[in-house]
């Protein structure tokens, strides 16, 4: 028989906050401020949450305790070559189109019907098309 006094209650695990020394924080901040270094990569390499490392950097910059590197930042060169290369071709004059027929092409699912009529029968062709599409 279980009573409320005999039940075992498991302690709830508490979230523990990490305590980091000021020296460790300074090293992480300095590593984050190196040119070309990702704050998230530094955080992951040191077992930290990236948001925490970012907060340390922001707080340090507000206190003006951040020492930036004395060496100038070298930016990666930007490619000056165009992304697309021009294509050279010999333009040929357009072929003159002489249309002597009317072509009507109808497609429904996998069925395709092509109808050719002489250009002179355009009015009858238009009437037929109205009837088909009605």
Coordinates of N, CA and C in Angstrom, one line a residue:
X1 N 0.8 -1.2 0.0 CA 0.0 0.0 0.0 C 0.9 1.2 0.0
X2 N 0.6 2.2 -0.9 CA 1.4 3.4 -1.0 C 0.6 4.5 -0.3
X3 N 1.4 5.2 0.5 CA 0.8 6.4 1.1 C 1.7 7.5 0.6
X4 N 1.2 8.7 0.8 CA 2.0 9.9 0.4 C 3.3 10.0 1.1
X5 N 3.4 9.4 2.3 CA 4.7 9.5 3.1 C 5.7 8.5 2.5
X6 N 5.2 7.4 1.9 CA 6.2 6.4 1.5 C 6.7 6.6 0.1
X7 N 6.1 7.5 -0.7 CA 6.5 7.7 -2.1 C 7.8 8.4 -2.1
X8 N 8.6 7.9 -3.1 CA 10.0 8.5 -3.2 C 9.8 9.6 -4.3
X9 N 10.3 10.7 -3.9 CA 10.3 11.9 -4.8 C 11.7 12.1 -5.3
X10 N 11.8 12.1 -6.7 CA 13.1 12.3 -7.3 C 13.3 13.8 -7.3
X11 N 14.5 14.2 -7.0 CA 14.9 15.6 -7.1 C 14.9 16.1 -8.5
X12 N 14.4 17.2 -8.8 CA 14.3 17.8 -10.1 C 15.7 18.4 -10.4
X13 N 16.3 18.0 -11.6 CA 17.6 18.6 -11.9 C 17.5 20.1 -12.2
X14 N 18.4 20.8 -11.6 CA 18.4 22.2 -11.8 C 19.4 22.6 -12.9
X15 N 19.1 23.6 -13.6 CA 20.0 24.1 -14.6 C 21.1 24.8 -13.9
X16 N 22.3 24.4 -14.2 CA 23.4 25.0 -13.6 C 24.1 26.0 -14.5
X17 N 24.4 27.1 -14.1 CA 25.0 28.1 -14.9 C 26.5 27.9 -14.7
X18 N 27.2 28.0 -15.8 CA 28.7 27.9 -15.8 C 29.3 29.2 -15.2
X19 N 30.3 29.0 -14.4 CA 31.1 30.1 -13.9 C 32.4 30.1 -14.6
X20 N 32.7 31.2 -15.3 CA 33.9 31.3 -16.0 C 34.8 32.4 -15.5
X21 N 36.1 32.1 -15.4 CA 37.0 33.1 -14.9 C 37.1 34.3 -15.9
X22 N 37.4 35.5 -15.4 CA 37.6 36.6 -16.2 C 38.7 36.4 -17.2
X23 N 39.7 35.7 -16.9 CA 40.8 35.4 -17.8 C 40.3 34.6 -19.0
X24 N 39.5 33.6 -18.7 CA 39.0 32.7 -19.7 C 38.1 33.6 -20.7
X25 N 37.2 34.4 -20.1 CA 36.4 35.3 -20.9 C 37.2 36.2 -21.8
X26 N 38.3 36.8 -21.2 CA 39.1 37.6 -22.1 C 39.7 36.9 -23.2
X27 N 40.1 35.6 -23.0 CA 40.7 34.8 -24.1 C 39.7 34.5 -25.1
X28 N 38.5 34.2 -24.7 CA 37.4 33.9 -25.7 C 37.1 35.2 -26.5
X29 N 37.0 36.3 -25.8 CA 36.6 37.6 -26.5 C 37.7 37.9 -27.5
X30 N 39.0 37.8 -27.1 CA 40.1 38.1 -28.0 C 40.1 37.1 -29.2
X31 N 39.8 35.9 -29.0 CA 39.7 34.9 -30.1 C 38.6 35.3 -31.0
X32 N 37.4 35.7 -30.5 CA 36.3 36.1 -31.3 C 36.6 37.3 -32.2
X33 N 37.4 38.2 -31.7 CA 37.7 39.4 -32.4 C 38.8 39.3 -33.4
X34 N 39.4 38.1 -33.5 CA 40.4 38.0 -34.6 C 39.8 38.1 -35.9
X35 N 40.5 38.7 -36.9 CA 39.9 38.9 -38.2 C 39.6 37.5 -38.9
X36 N 38.4 37.4 -39.4 CA 38.0 36.2 -40.1 C 37.6 35.0 -39.3
X37 N 37.5 35.3 -38.0 CA 37.1 34.2 -37.1 C 35.6 34.3 -36.7
X38 N 34.9 33.2 -36.7 CA 33.5 33.1 -36.4 C 33.4 33.0 -34.9
X39 N 32.5 33.8 -34.3 CA 32.2 33.8 -32.9 C 31.6 32.4 -32.5
X40 N 30.8 31.9 -33.4 CA 30.2 30.6 -33.1 C 31.2 29.5 -33.1
X41 N 32.2 29.6 -34.0 CA 33.3 28.5 -34.1 C 34.1 28.6 -32.8
X42 N 34.4 29.8 -32.3 CA 35.2 29.9 -31.1 C 34.4 29.4 -29.9
X43 N 33.1 29.7 -29.9 CA 32.3 29.2 -28.8 C 32.2 27.7 -28.8
X44 N 32.0 27.1 -29.9 CA 31.9 25.6 -30.0 C 33.2 25.0 -29.6
X45 N 34.3 25.6 -30.0 CA 35.6 25.0 -29.7 C 35.9 25.0 -28.2
X46 N 35.3 26.0 -27.5 CA 35.5 26.1 -26.1 C 34.3 25.6 -25.2
X47 N 33.4 24.9 -25.9 CA 32.3 24.3 -25.2 C 31.3 25.3 -24.7
X48 N 31.1 26.4 -25.3 CA 30.2 27.5 -24.9 C 29.0 27.6 -25.9
X49 N 28.0 28.2 -25.5 CA 26.9 28.6 -26.3 C 27.3 29.8 -27.1
X50 N 27.0 29.8 -28.4 CA 27.5 30.9 -29.3 C 26.8 32.3 -28.8
X51 N 25.6 32.2 -28.3 CA 25.0 33.4 -27.8 C 25.7 34.0 -26.6
X52 N 26.2 33.1 -25.7 CA 26.9 33.6 -24.6 C 28.2 34.3 -25.0
X53 N 28.9 33.6 -25.9 CA 30.2 34.3 -26.4 C 29.9 35.6 -27.0
X54 N 28.8 35.7 -27.8 CA 28.5 37.0 -28.5 C 28.1 38.0 -27.4
X55 N 27.4 37.6 -26.4 CA 27.1 38.6 -25.3 C 28.4 39.1 -24.6
X56 N 29.3 38.2 -24.4 CA 30.6 38.6 -23.8 C 31.3 39.7 -24.6
X57 N 31.3 39.4 -25.9 CA 31.9 40.4 -26.9 C 31.2 41.7 -26.8
X58 N 29.9 41.7 -26.8 CA 29.1 43.0 -26.8 C 29.3 43.7 -25.5
X59 N 29.3 43.0 -24.4 CA 29.5 43.6 -23.1 C 30.9 44.2 -23.0
X60 N 31.9 43.5 -23.5 CA 33.3 44.0 -23.4 C 33.4 45.2 -24.3
X61 N 32.8 45.3 -25.4 CA 32.9 46.5 -26.3 C 32.2 47.6 -25.7
X62 N 31.1 47.4 -24.9 CA 30.4 48.5 -24.2 C 31.3 49.1 -23.1
X63 N 32.1 48.2 -22.5 CA 33.0 48.7 -21.4 C 34.3 49.2 -21.9
X64 N 34.5 49.1 -23.3 CA 35.7 49.5 -23.9 C 36.9 48.8 -23.4
X65 N 36.8 47.6 -23.0 CA 37.9 46.8 -22.5 C 38.4 45.9 -23.6
X66 N 37.9 46.0 -24.8 CA 38.3 45.2 -25.9 C 39.5 45.7 -26.5
X67 N 40.5 44.9 -26.7 CA 41.7 45.3 -27.4 C 41.7 44.6 -28.8
X68 N 41.6 45.4 -29.7 CA 41.6 44.9 -31.1 C 43.0 44.7 -31.5
X69 N 43.1 43.8 -32.5 CA 44.4 43.5 -33.0 C 45.1 44.7 -33.7
X70 N 46.3 44.9 -33.5 CA 47.1 46.0 -34.0 C 47.4 45.8 -35.5
X71 N 47.4 44.5 -35.9 CA 47.6 44.3 -37.4 C 46.4 44.6 -38.2
X72 N 46.7 45.3 -39.3 CA 45.5 45.6 -40.1 C 44.8 44.4 -40.7
X73 N 43.5 44.5 -40.9 CA 42.8 43.4 -41.4 C 43.0 43.3 -42.9
X74 N 43.4 42.2 -43.4 CA 43.5 42.0 -44.8 C 42.3 41.4 -45.3
X75 N 41.6 42.1 -46.2 CA 40.4 41.6 -46.9 C 40.8 40.6 -48.0
X76 N 39.9 39.7 -48.2 CA 40.1 38.8 -49.3 C 39.9 39.5 -50.6
X77 N 40.8 39.2 -51.6 CA 40.6 39.9 -52.9 C 39.2 39.5 -53.6
X78 N 38.7 40.5 -54.2 CA 37.4 40.3 -54.9 C 37.7 39.9 -56.3
X79 N 37.1 38.9 -56.8 CA 37.3 38.5 -58.2 C 36.8 39.6 -59.1
X80 N 37.6 40.0 -60.1 CA 37.2 41.0 -61.0 C 36.7 40.4 -62.3
X81 N 36.8 39.1 -62.4 CA 36.4 38.4 -63.6 C 34.8 38.3 -63.6
X82 N 34.2 38.5 -64.7 CA 32.8 38.5 -64.7 C 32.3 37.1 -64.4
X83 N 31.1 37.0 -63.8 CA 30.6 35.7 -63.5 C 30.1 34.9 -64.8
X84 N 29.8 35.7 -65.8 CA 29.4 35.0 -67.1 C 30.3 35.5 -68.1
X85 N 30.7 34.6 -69.0 CA 31.6 34.9 -70.1 C 30.8 35.2 -71.3
X86 N 31.2 36.2 -72.1 CA 30.5 36.5 -73.3 C 30.7 35.4 -74.3
X87 N 29.6 35.1 -75.0 CA 29.6 34.1 -76.0 C 29.6 34.8 -77.4
X88 N 30.6 34.4 -78.2 CA 30.6 35.0 -79.5 C 30.0 34.0 -80.5
X89 N 29.2 34.6 -81.4 CA 28.6 33.8 -82.4 C 28.4 34.7 -83.6
X90 N 28.3 34.1 -84.8 CA 28.0 34.8 -86.0 C 26.5 34.9 -86.2
X91 N 26.0 36.1 -86.1 CA 24.6 36.3 -86.2 C 24.2 36.0 -87.7
X92 N 23.2 35.2 -87.8 CA 22.7 34.9 -89.2 C 21.4 35.7 -89.4
X93 N 21.2 36.2 -90.6 CA 20.0 37.0 -90.8 C 18.8 36.1 -90.6
X94 N 17.7 36.7 -90.0 CA 16.5 35.9 -89.8 C 15.9 35.4 -91.1
X95 N 15.4 34.2 -91.0 CA 14.8 33.6 -92.2 C 13.5 34.2 -92.4
X96 N 13.2 34.8 -93.6 CA 11.8 35.3 -93.8 C 10.8 34.3 -93.7
X97 N 9.7 34.6 -92.9 CA 8.7 33.6 -92.7 C 7.5 33.9 -93.7
X98 N 7.2 33.0 -94.5 CA 6.1 33.1 -95.4 C 5.1 32.1 -94.9
X99 N 4.0 32.6 -94.4 CA 3.0 31.7 -93.8 C 1.9 31.5 -94.9
X100 N 1.7 30.3 -95.2 CA 0.7 30.0 -96.2 C -0.4 29.1 -95.5
X101 N -0.2 28.6 -94.3 CA -1.1 27.8 -93.6 C -1.4 28.3 -92.2
X102 N -2.6 28.0 -91.8 CA -2.9 28.2 -90.4 C -2.7 26.9 -89.6
X103 N -2.0 27.0 -88.5 CA -1.7 25.8 -87.7 C -2.4 26.0 -86.4
X104 N -3.2 25.0 -86.0 CA -3.9 25.0 -84.7 C -3.4 23.7 -84.0
X105 N -3.0 23.9 -82.8 CA -2.5 22.7 -82.1 C -3.3 22.7 -80.8
X106 N -3.9 21.6 -80.5 CA -4.7 21.4 -79.3 C -4.1 20.2 -78.5
X107 N -4.0 20.4 -77.2 CA -3.4 19.3 -76.4 C -4.3 19.1 -75.2
X108 N -4.7 17.9 -74.9 CA -5.4 17.6 -73.7 C -4.8 16.3 -73.1
X109 N -4.3 16.4 -71.9 CA -3.5 15.3 -71.3 C -2.4 14.8 -72.2
X110 N -2.5 13.6 -72.6 CA -1.5 13.0 -73.5 C -1.9 13.0 -75.0
X111 N -3.0 13.6 -75.3 CA -3.4 13.6 -76.7 C -3.2 15.0 -77.3
X112 N -2.6 15.0 -78.5 CA -2.2 16.3 -79.2 C -2.8 16.2 -80.6
X113 N -3.5 17.2 -81.0 CA -4.1 17.3 -82.3 C -3.5 18.5 -83.0
X114 N -3.0 18.4 -84.2 CA -2.5 19.5 -85.0 C -3.4 19.6 -86.3
X115 N -3.9 20.8 -86.5 CA -4.7 21.0 -87.7 C -4.1 22.1 -88.6
X116 N -4.0 21.8 -89.8 CA -3.4 22.8 -90.8 C -4.6 23.1 -91.8
X117 N -4.7 24.4 -92.0 CA -5.7 24.9 -92.9 C -5.1 26.0 -93.8
X118 N -5.6 26.2 -95.0 CA -5.0 27.2 -95.8 C -5.3 28.6 -95.2
X119 N -4.5 29.6 -95.4 CA -4.6 30.9 -94.9 C -5.9 31.6 -95.4
X120 N -6.3 31.2 -96.6 CA -7.5 31.8 -97.1 C -8.8 31.3 -96.4
X121 N -8.7 30.2 -95.7 CA -9.9 29.7 -94.9 C -9.9 30.2 -93.5
X122 N -9.4 31.3 -93.2 CA -9.2 31.8 -91.8 C -10.6 32.0 -91.2
X123 N -11.6 32.5 -91.9 CA -12.9 32.8 -91.2 C -13.6 31.4 -90.9
X124 N -13.5 30.4 -91.8 CA -14.1 29.1 -91.5 C -13.3 28.5 -90.3
X125 N -12.0 28.7 -90.3 CA -11.2 28.1 -89.2 C -11.5 28.7 -87.9
X126 N -11.8 30.0 -87.9 CA -12.1 30.7 -86.6 C -13.5 30.2 -86.1
X127 N -14.4 30.0 -87.0 CA -15.8 29.5 -86.7 C -15.7 28.1 -86.1
X128 N -14.9 27.3 -86.7 CA -14.7 25.9 -86.2 C -14.1 25.9 -84.8
X129 N -13.1 26.8 -84.6 CA -12.4 26.8 -83.3 C -13.3 27.3 -82.2
X130 N -14.2 28.2 -82.5 CA -15.2 28.7 -81.6 C -16.1 27.5 -81.2
X131 N -16.5 26.7 -82.1 CA -17.4 25.6 -81.8 C -16.7 24.5 -81.0
X132 N -15.4 24.3 -81.3 CA -14.7 23.3 -80.5 C -14.5 23.7 -79.1
X133 N -14.2 25.0 -78.9 CA -13.9 25.5 -77.6 C -15.1 25.8 -76.7
X134 N -16.3 25.8 -77.4 CA -17.5 26.1 -76.6 C -17.9 25.0 -75.7

